[in-house]
């Protein structure tokens, strides 16, 4: 018997709706089981990839930047010359100095501790990625000597609007003297959002020169941005280090944000492991279907083996049947999973709207009898995650998941295929 006949027989087993409808229902159930178990796996992978990518990009574009160069000692450093040398590197798109310190931001209505940064006033024009992730809801990016920019969360907590006077309070500790409190006045020129609450809660910006005059003891840091922050990190870091003076050291975004990035990756891996376990359970259904197929087709198997089908060919037929179930189920699951992933934000908003309609109706009825406050339901709270999930399709992961699904399907078919190959035609014929 050749491979063509084996493939034809496996195809007939898969499409046995006319000969054995009960068996066909079990095959169809196995296909649906694989598809349904693959859908949440694909959605979880792509959503977590999008979340990790969205959070990481915001941190490296607005927080740590791609690379940071600094010196532990101050002194007479020609930062303009150092930046000019760094910009000569082919992969570097921008380099600039900034100052970062913690302080108290306050108005007559509220106060809050923030991480205040002094940035070059032309940075917003020069940095495309900064413009993408720093979105202004009121005002604009203006950094002159008396300007301050606050996130929407900070502005709300201190009850500040564009045009209001905002003060910051810093502490200076001279050697051998008690700490001195230094207030400074600013005008709020812009309110922004990064799309990620954790960054919004601490982000505030002023002009670099003004920050240097306020934080006299703080050593400036050089922020560096490259064409591709994910590619050749170690090589780029070495090139930048060679351009810096001896007393400087440089760190990549991956090292600066290592704890955050690692925790996100571990969370993703745990979710992936749980989803794979679900897929394993679904593949067991294939095994039970194949065993039922072998038991119900003993006579047919005996006849086929008696006319020349070898043990290996019979086992291969059932392996191919399980492989076919895996391909069909995995393909359906992949298509549905990718479709849901691409439209996950729309689906979430639709579910939230439906739930909120019923919740609002319930609160409205309750308010007739007693006072009740309505708070909308959110599937993903923006206070802990991104305001919108970025869509990122990792084709390498998708292919890997598809291959794992097929492998589990084949492994689940191995025992039934072995039993089918081990059937002795003489025993079946004698019993019948």
Coordinates of C-alpha atoms in Angstrom, one line a residue:
X1 CA 0.0 0.0 0.0
X2 CA 1.4 3.4 -0.9
X3 CA 1.1 6.8 0.8
X4 CA -1.6 8.0 -1.5
X5 CA -3.9 5.2 -0.4
X6 CA -3.1 5.9 3.2
X7 CA -3.9 9.6 2.8
X8 CA -7.2 8.7 1.0
X9 CA -8.2 6.4 3.8
X10 CA -7.4 9.0 6.4
X11 CA -9.5 11.5 4.4
X12 CA -12.4 9.0 4.3
X13 CA -12.2 8.6 8.1
X14 CA -12.4 12.3 8.6
X15 CA -15.4 12.7 6.3
X16 CA -17.3 9.7 7.6
X17 CA -20.6 11.6 8.1
X18 CA -22.5 9.4 5.6
X19 CA -21.3 6.1 7.0
X20 CA -21.2 6.7 10.8
X21 CA -22.9 9.9 12.0
X22 CA -22.1 9.3 15.6
X23 CA -18.4 8.9 14.9
X24 CA -18.6 12.1 12.7
X25 CA -20.1 14.0 15.6
X26 CA -17.2 13.0 17.8
X27 CA -14.7 14.1 15.1
X28 CA -16.5 17.4 14.7
X29 CA -16.5 17.8 18.5
X30 CA -12.8 17.2 18.6
X31 CA -12.3 19.9 15.9
X32 CA -14.4 22.4 17.8
X33 CA -12.6 21.6 21.1
X34 CA -9.2 22.3 19.5
X35 CA -10.5 25.5 17.9
X36 CA -12.2 26.8 21.1
X37 CA -9.1 26.0 23.2
X38 CA -6.8 27.8 20.7
X39 CA -8.9 31.0 20.6
X40 CA -8.2 32.2 24.2
X41 CA -4.6 31.2 23.8
X42 CA -4.2 33.4 20.7
X43 CA -6.1 36.3 22.2
X44 CA -4.2 36.1 25.5
X45 CA -0.8 36.0 23.6
X46 CA -1.6 38.9 21.3
X47 CA -3.3 41.0 24.0
X48 CA -0.3 40.6 26.4
X49 CA 2.1 41.3 23.5
X50 CA 0.2 44.5 22.8
X51 CA 0.1 45.5 26.4
X52 CA 3.8 44.8 27.0
X53 CA 4.7 46.6 23.8
X54 CA 2.5 49.6 24.6
X55 CA 3.8 49.9 28.2
X56 CA 7.4 49.3 27.2
X57 CA 7.3 51.8 24.3
X58 CA 5.9 54.5 26.6
X59 CA 8.6 53.9 29.2
X60 CA 11.5 54.0 26.7
X61 CA 10.1 57.0 24.8
X62 CA 9.0 59.1 27.7
X63 CA 10.8 57.6 30.8
X64 CA 14.2 56.0 30.4
X65 CA 14.7 56.9 26.7
X66 CA 16.7 54.4 24.6
X67 CA 20.0 55.0 26.4
X68 CA 21.1 57.1 29.3
X69 CA 24.7 58.4 29.7
X70 CA 25.7 60.0 33.0
X71 CA 28.7 60.7 35.2
X72 CA 28.8 60.2 38.9
X73 CA 30.9 63.4 39.3
X74 CA 30.1 66.9 38.1
X75 CA 32.7 69.4 37.1
X76 CA 33.4 71.3 34.0
X77 CA 31.9 69.0 31.3
X78 CA 31.3 70.3 27.8
X79 CA 27.9 68.6 27.4
X80 CA 27.4 70.2 23.9
X81 CA 30.6 68.6 22.7
X82 CA 29.7 65.2 24.2
X83 CA 26.2 65.4 22.6
X84 CA 27.8 66.4 19.3
X85 CA 30.1 63.3 19.4
X86 CA 27.1 61.0 20.2
X87 CA 25.0 62.4 17.3
X88 CA 27.8 61.4 14.9
X89 CA 26.9 57.8 15.4
X90 CA 24.9 56.5 12.5
X91 CA 22.1 54.8 14.4
X92 CA 21.6 57.8 16.8
X93 CA 18.6 60.0 15.9
X94 CA 18.8 62.4 18.9
X95 CA 20.7 63.2 22.0
X96 CA 20.0 65.8 24.6
X97 CA 20.5 66.7 28.3
X98 CA 17.8 66.5 30.9
X99 CA 17.5 66.8 34.7
X100 CA 15.2 64.7 36.9
X101 CA 14.4 65.3 40.5
X102 CA 11.5 64.8 42.9
X103 CA 9.6 67.7 44.3
X104 CA 6.2 68.9 45.6
X105 CA 3.8 70.5 43.1
X106 CA 1.1 72.5 44.6
X107 CA -1.6 75.1 44.2
X108 CA -4.0 76.7 46.7
X109 CA -6.3 73.7 46.2
X110 CA -4.0 70.7 46.4
X111 CA -0.4 69.3 46.4
X112 CA 1.3 66.2 45.1
X113 CA 4.8 64.7 45.0
X114 CA 6.0 64.2 41.4
X115 CA 9.1 63.4 39.4
X116 CA 9.9 66.7 37.7
X117 CA 12.0 66.7 34.5
X118 CA 13.8 69.5 32.8
X119 CA 13.7 69.0 29.1
X120 CA 15.0 71.0 26.1
X121 CA 12.3 73.4 24.9
X122 CA 12.6 72.1 21.2
X123 CA 12.5 68.4 22.1
X124 CA 8.8 68.0 21.2
X125 CA 9.5 69.3 17.6
X126 CA 12.5 67.1 17.1
X127 CA 11.2 63.8 18.7
X128 CA 8.5 62.1 16.6
X129 CA 7.9 59.3 19.1
X130 CA 7.6 61.9 22.0
X131 CA 4.8 63.5 20.0
X132 CA 3.1 60.1 19.4
X133 CA 2.9 59.1 23.1
X134 CA 2.7 62.6 24.8
X135 CA -0.9 63.7 23.8
X136 CA -2.1 67.0 25.0
X137 CA -5.7 67.2 26.1
X138 CA -5.5 71.0 26.9
X139 CA -2.9 73.6 26.0
X140 CA 0.3 72.6 24.2
X141 CA 4.0 71.8 24.6
X142 CA 5.5 75.1 25.6
X143 CA 8.6 75.1 27.7
X144 CA 9.9 78.6 28.4
X145 CA 11.4 79.8 31.6
X146 CA 8.1 80.1 33.5
X147 CA 6.2 77.2 31.9
X148 CA 5.2 73.8 33.4
X149 CA 3.5 70.9 31.8
X150 CA 1.5 68.4 34.0
X151 CA -0.3 65.2 33.3
X152 CA -4.1 65.2 33.5
X153 CA -4.0 63.1 36.7
X154 CA -1.7 65.5 38.5
X155 CA -3.6 68.6 37.3
X156 CA -6.8 67.0 38.5
X157 CA -5.4 66.2 41.9
X158 CA -4.1 69.7 42.5
X159 CA -7.1 71.3 40.8
X160 CA -5.1 73.2 38.2
X161 CA -6.2 74.3 34.7
X162 CA -4.2 75.8 31.8
X163 CA -3.2 79.3 32.7
X164 CA -3.2 78.8 36.4
X165 CA -0.2 79.5 38.6
X166 CA 1.5 76.3 39.8
X167 CA 4.3 76.2 42.4
X168 CA 7.0 73.6 43.1
X169 CA 8.8 73.2 46.4
X170 CA 12.3 71.7 46.5
X171 CA 14.7 71.1 49.3
X172 CA 18.3 72.2 49.3
X173 CA 20.7 71.0 52.0
X174 CA 23.9 73.1 52.2
X175 CA 26.9 71.4 53.9
X176 CA 26.8 71.8 57.6
X177 CA 23.5 73.7 57.5
X178 CA 19.8 72.8 58.0
X179 CA 17.7 72.1 54.8
X180 CA 16.3 75.1 53.0
X181 CA 12.9 75.0 51.3
X182 CA 12.8 76.7 47.9
X183 CA 9.5 77.5 46.2
X184 CA 9.4 78.4 42.5
X185 CA 6.5 79.8 40.5
X186 CA 5.3 78.5 37.1
X187 CA 2.3 78.9 34.8
X188 CA 0.6 75.7 33.6
X189 CA 0.8 75.8 29.8
X190 CA -0.3 72.2 28.9
X191 CA -2.1 69.2 30.3
X192 CA -1.2 65.8 28.7
X193 CA -1.7 62.1 28.9
X194 CA 0.7 59.3 28.1
X195 CA -2.0 56.7 27.8
X196 CA -0.6 54.8 30.9
X197 CA -1.7 55.9 34.3
X198 CA 1.5 54.8 36.1
X199 CA 3.5 57.3 34.0
X200 CA 0.8 60.0 34.3
X201 CA 0.9 59.9 38.1
X202 CA 4.5 61.1 38.2
X203 CA 5.1 63.1 35.0
X204 CA 5.7 66.8 35.0
X205 CA 8.0 68.9 32.8
X206 CA 9.8 72.3 32.9
X207 CA 12.5 73.9 30.8
X208 CA 16.0 72.4 31.1
X209 CA 17.7 75.7 31.9
X210 CA 15.1 76.6 34.6
X211 CA 15.5 73.1 36.1
X212 CA 19.3 73.5 36.1
X213 CA 19.0 76.8 38.1
X214 CA 16.6 75.2 40.6
X215 CA 18.4 71.9 41.0
X216 CA 22.0 73.3 41.1
X217 CA 23.4 70.2 42.7
X218 CA 21.8 67.7 40.3
X219 CA 24.1 66.4 37.5
X220 CA 22.4 66.4 34.1
X221 CA 21.8 63.1 32.3
X222 CA 22.2 62.6 28.5
X223 CA 19.2 61.0 26.9
X224 CA 19.9 59.1 23.7
X225 CA 17.5 57.8 21.1
X226 CA 18.3 55.5 18.2
X227 CA 16.6 54.3 15.1
X228 CA 15.6 50.9 16.5
X229 CA 15.8 50.5 20.3
X230 CA 15.2 46.8 20.2
X231 CA 18.0 45.9 17.7
X232 CA 21.7 45.3 18.5
X233 CA 21.4 46.9 22.0
X234 CA 24.8 45.6 23.2
X235 CA 26.6 46.7 20.1
X236 CA 25.0 50.2 20.1
X237 CA 25.8 50.6 23.8
X238 CA 29.5 49.8 23.1
X239 CA 29.7 52.3 20.3
X240 CA 28.1 55.0 22.5
X241 CA 30.5 54.2 25.4
X242 CA 33.5 54.6 23.1
X243 CA 32.3 58.1 22.2
X244 CA 31.9 59.2 25.8
X245 CA 34.6 60.7 28.1
X246 CA 36.2 58.3 30.5
X247 CA 34.2 59.3 33.5
X248 CA 30.8 58.6 31.9
X249 CA 28.9 55.3 31.9
X250 CA 25.9 54.4 29.8
X251 CA 22.9 52.2 30.4
X252 CA 20.3 50.8 27.9
X253 CA 16.5 51.0 28.4
X254 CA 16.5 47.2 28.9
X255 CA 18.7 47.5 31.9
X256 CA 17.0 50.6 33.4
X257 CA 13.6 49.0 33.0
X258 CA 14.7 45.5 33.7
X259 CA 12.4 44.8 36.6
X260 CA 9.3 46.1 34.9
X261 CA 10.0 44.3 31.6
X262 CA 10.9 41.1 33.3
X263 CA 7.7 41.1 35.4
X264 CA 5.6 41.6 32.3
X265 CA 7.4 38.8 30.5
X266 CA 6.9 36.4 33.4
X267 CA 3.2 37.2 33.6
X268 CA 2.9 36.5 29.8
X269 CA 4.7 33.2 30.2
X270 CA 2.5 32.1 33.0
X271 CA -0.6 32.9 31.0
X272 CA 0.9 31.0 28.0
X273 CA 1.5 28.0 30.2
X274 CA -2.1 28.0 31.5
X275 CA -3.5 28.3 28.0
X276 CA -1.2 25.4 26.8
X277 CA -2.7 23.2 29.6
X278 CA -6.2 24.0 28.3
X279 CA -5.0 23.0 24.8
X280 CA -3.6 19.7 26.2
X281 CA -7.0 18.9 27.8
X282 CA -8.7 19.6 24.4
X283 CA -6.2 17.3 22.6
X284 CA -7.2 14.5 25.0
X285 CA -10.6 14.7 23.4
X286 CA -8.9 13.7 20.1
X287 CA -7.5 10.7 21.8
X288 CA -10.9 9.5 23.0
X289 CA -12.4 10.1 19.6
X290 CA -9.7 8.1 17.9
X291 CA -10.1 5.2 20.4
X292 CA -13.8 5.2 19.7
X293 CA -13.0 5.2 16.0
X294 CA -10.7 2.2 16.3
X295 CA -13.2 0.3 18.4
X296 CA -16.1 1.0 16.0
X297 CA -14.1 0.2 12.9
X298 CA -12.4 -3.1 14.0
X299 CA -14.0 -5.1 11.1
X300 CA -13.0 -2.5 8.5
X301 CA -9.5 -2.5 9.9
X302 CA -9.3 -6.3 9.8
X303 CA -10.5 -6.4 6.2
X304 CA -8.0 -3.7 5.1
X305 CA -5.1 -5.5 6.8
X306 CA -6.2 -8.8 5.3
X307 CA -6.0 -7.3 1.7
X308 CA -2.5 -6.0 2.2
X309 CA -2.6 -3.0 4.6
X310 CA 0.5 -3.3 6.8
X311 CA 0.6 -2.5 10.5
X312 CA 2.7 0.6 9.8
X313 CA 0.3 1.8 7.1
X314 CA -2.7 1.3 9.4
X315 CA -1.1 3.2 12.3
X316 CA 0.0 6.0 9.9
X317 CA -3.6 6.3 8.7
X318 CA -4.9 7.0 12.2
X319 CA -2.0 9.3 12.9
X320 CA -2.9 11.3 9.7
X321 CA -6.5 11.3 10.8
X322 CA -5.5 12.9 14.1
X323 CA -3.2 15.2 12.3
X324 CA -6.1 16.2 10.0
X325 CA -8.3 16.9 13.0
X326 CA -5.5 19.1 14.4
X327 CA -5.1 21.1 11.2
X328 CA -8.8 21.8 10.8
X329 CA -9.3 22.7 14.4
X330 CA -6.1 24.7 14.7
X331 CA -6.8 26.6 11.5
X332 CA -10.3 27.5 12.7
X333 CA -9.0 28.5 16.1
X334 CA -6.2 30.6 14.6
X335 CA -8.6 32.5 12.3
X336 CA -11.1 33.3 15.0
X337 CA -8.4 34.1 17.6
X338 CA -6.6 36.5 15.2
X339 CA -9.9 38.2 14.3
X340 CA -10.8 38.7 17.9
X341 CA -7.3 40.0 18.7
X342 CA -7.5 42.6 15.9
X343 CA -10.9 43.8 17.1
X344 CA -10.3 43.4 20.9
X345 CA -10.8 47.1 21.7
X346 CA -14.1 47.2 19.8
X347 CA -15.3 43.9 21.4
X348 CA -14.4 45.2 24.9
X349 CA -16.3 48.5 24.3
X350 CA -19.3 46.6 23.0
X351 CA -19.4 44.3 26.0
X352 CA -18.9 47.2 28.4
X353 CA -21.8 49.1 26.7
X354 CA -24.1 46.2 26.9
X355 CA -23.3 45.5 30.6
X356 CA -23.6 49.3 31.4
X357 CA -27.0 49.5 29.8
X358 CA -28.3 46.8 32.1
X359 CA -26.5 48.2 35.1
X360 CA -27.8 51.7 34.5
X361 CA -31.3 50.3 34.2
X362 CA -30.9 48.5 37.5
X363 CA -29.5 51.7 39.2
X364 CA -32.4 53.7 37.7
X365 CA -35.0 51.4 39.2
X366 CA -33.2 51.3 42.6
X367 CA -33.0 55.1 42.6
X368 CA -36.8 55.3 42.7
X369 CA -36.7 53.7 46.1
X370 CA -33.4 55.0 47.5
X371 CA -30.4 57.1 46.5
X372 CA -28.0 55.0 44.3
X373 CA -24.8 56.1 42.5
X374 CA -24.0 54.7 39.1
X375 CA -20.4 53.8 38.3
X376 CA -19.7 52.4 34.8
X377 CA -18.3 48.9 34.5
X378 CA -14.9 48.5 32.8
X379 CA -13.4 45.2 31.6
X380 CA -9.9 46.6 31.9
X381 CA -9.4 49.5 34.3
X382 CA -7.2 52.2 32.7
X383 CA -5.8 52.9 36.2
X384 CA -3.8 49.7 35.9
X385 CA -3.4 49.1 32.2
X386 CA -3.3 51.1 29.0
X387 CA -6.3 53.3 28.0
X388 CA -6.4 51.3 24.7
X389 CA -4.7 47.9 23.9
X390 CA -2.2 48.2 21.1
X391 CA -2.6 45.5 18.4
X392 CA 0.6 43.6 17.9
X393 CA 0.6 40.3 15.8
X394 CA 3.7 38.3 16.5
X395 CA 3.8 35.9 13.5
X396 CA 6.6 33.8 15.1
X397 CA 4.4 33.1 18.1
X398 CA 1.4 32.4 16.0
X399 CA 3.4 29.8 13.9
X400 CA 4.8 28.3 17.2
X401 CA 1.3 28.0 18.7
X402 CA 0.0 26.4 15.5
X403 CA 2.8 23.9 15.5
X404 CA 2.3 23.1 19.2
X405 CA -1.4 22.4 18.5
X406 CA -0.6 20.1 15.7
X407 CA 2.1 18.3 17.8
X408 CA -0.4 17.7 20.6
X409 CA -3.0 16.4 18.1
X410 CA -0.5 13.9 16.7
X411 CA 0.7 12.8 20.2
X412 CA -2.9 12.3 21.3
X413 CA -3.5 10.1 18.2
X414 CA -0.4 8.0 18.8
X415 CA -1.9 5.4 21.2
X416 CA -5.1 4.8 19.2
X417 CA -2.9 4.5 16.0
X418 CA -0.7 1.9 17.7
X419 CA -3.8 0.0 18.8
X420 CA -5.2 0.1 15.3
X421 CA -2.0 -1.2 13.8
X422 CA -1.8 -4.0 16.4
X423 CA -5.2 -5.4 15.5
X424 CA -5.0 -9.0 14.2
X425 CA -7.5 -9.7 11.4
X426 CA -7.9 -13.4 12.2
X427 CA -9.1 -12.6 15.7
X428 CA -11.7 -10.1 14.5
X429 CA -12.9 -12.4 11.7
X430 CA -13.2 -15.4 14.2
X431 CA -15.2 -13.3 16.7
X432 CA -17.6 -12.1 14.0

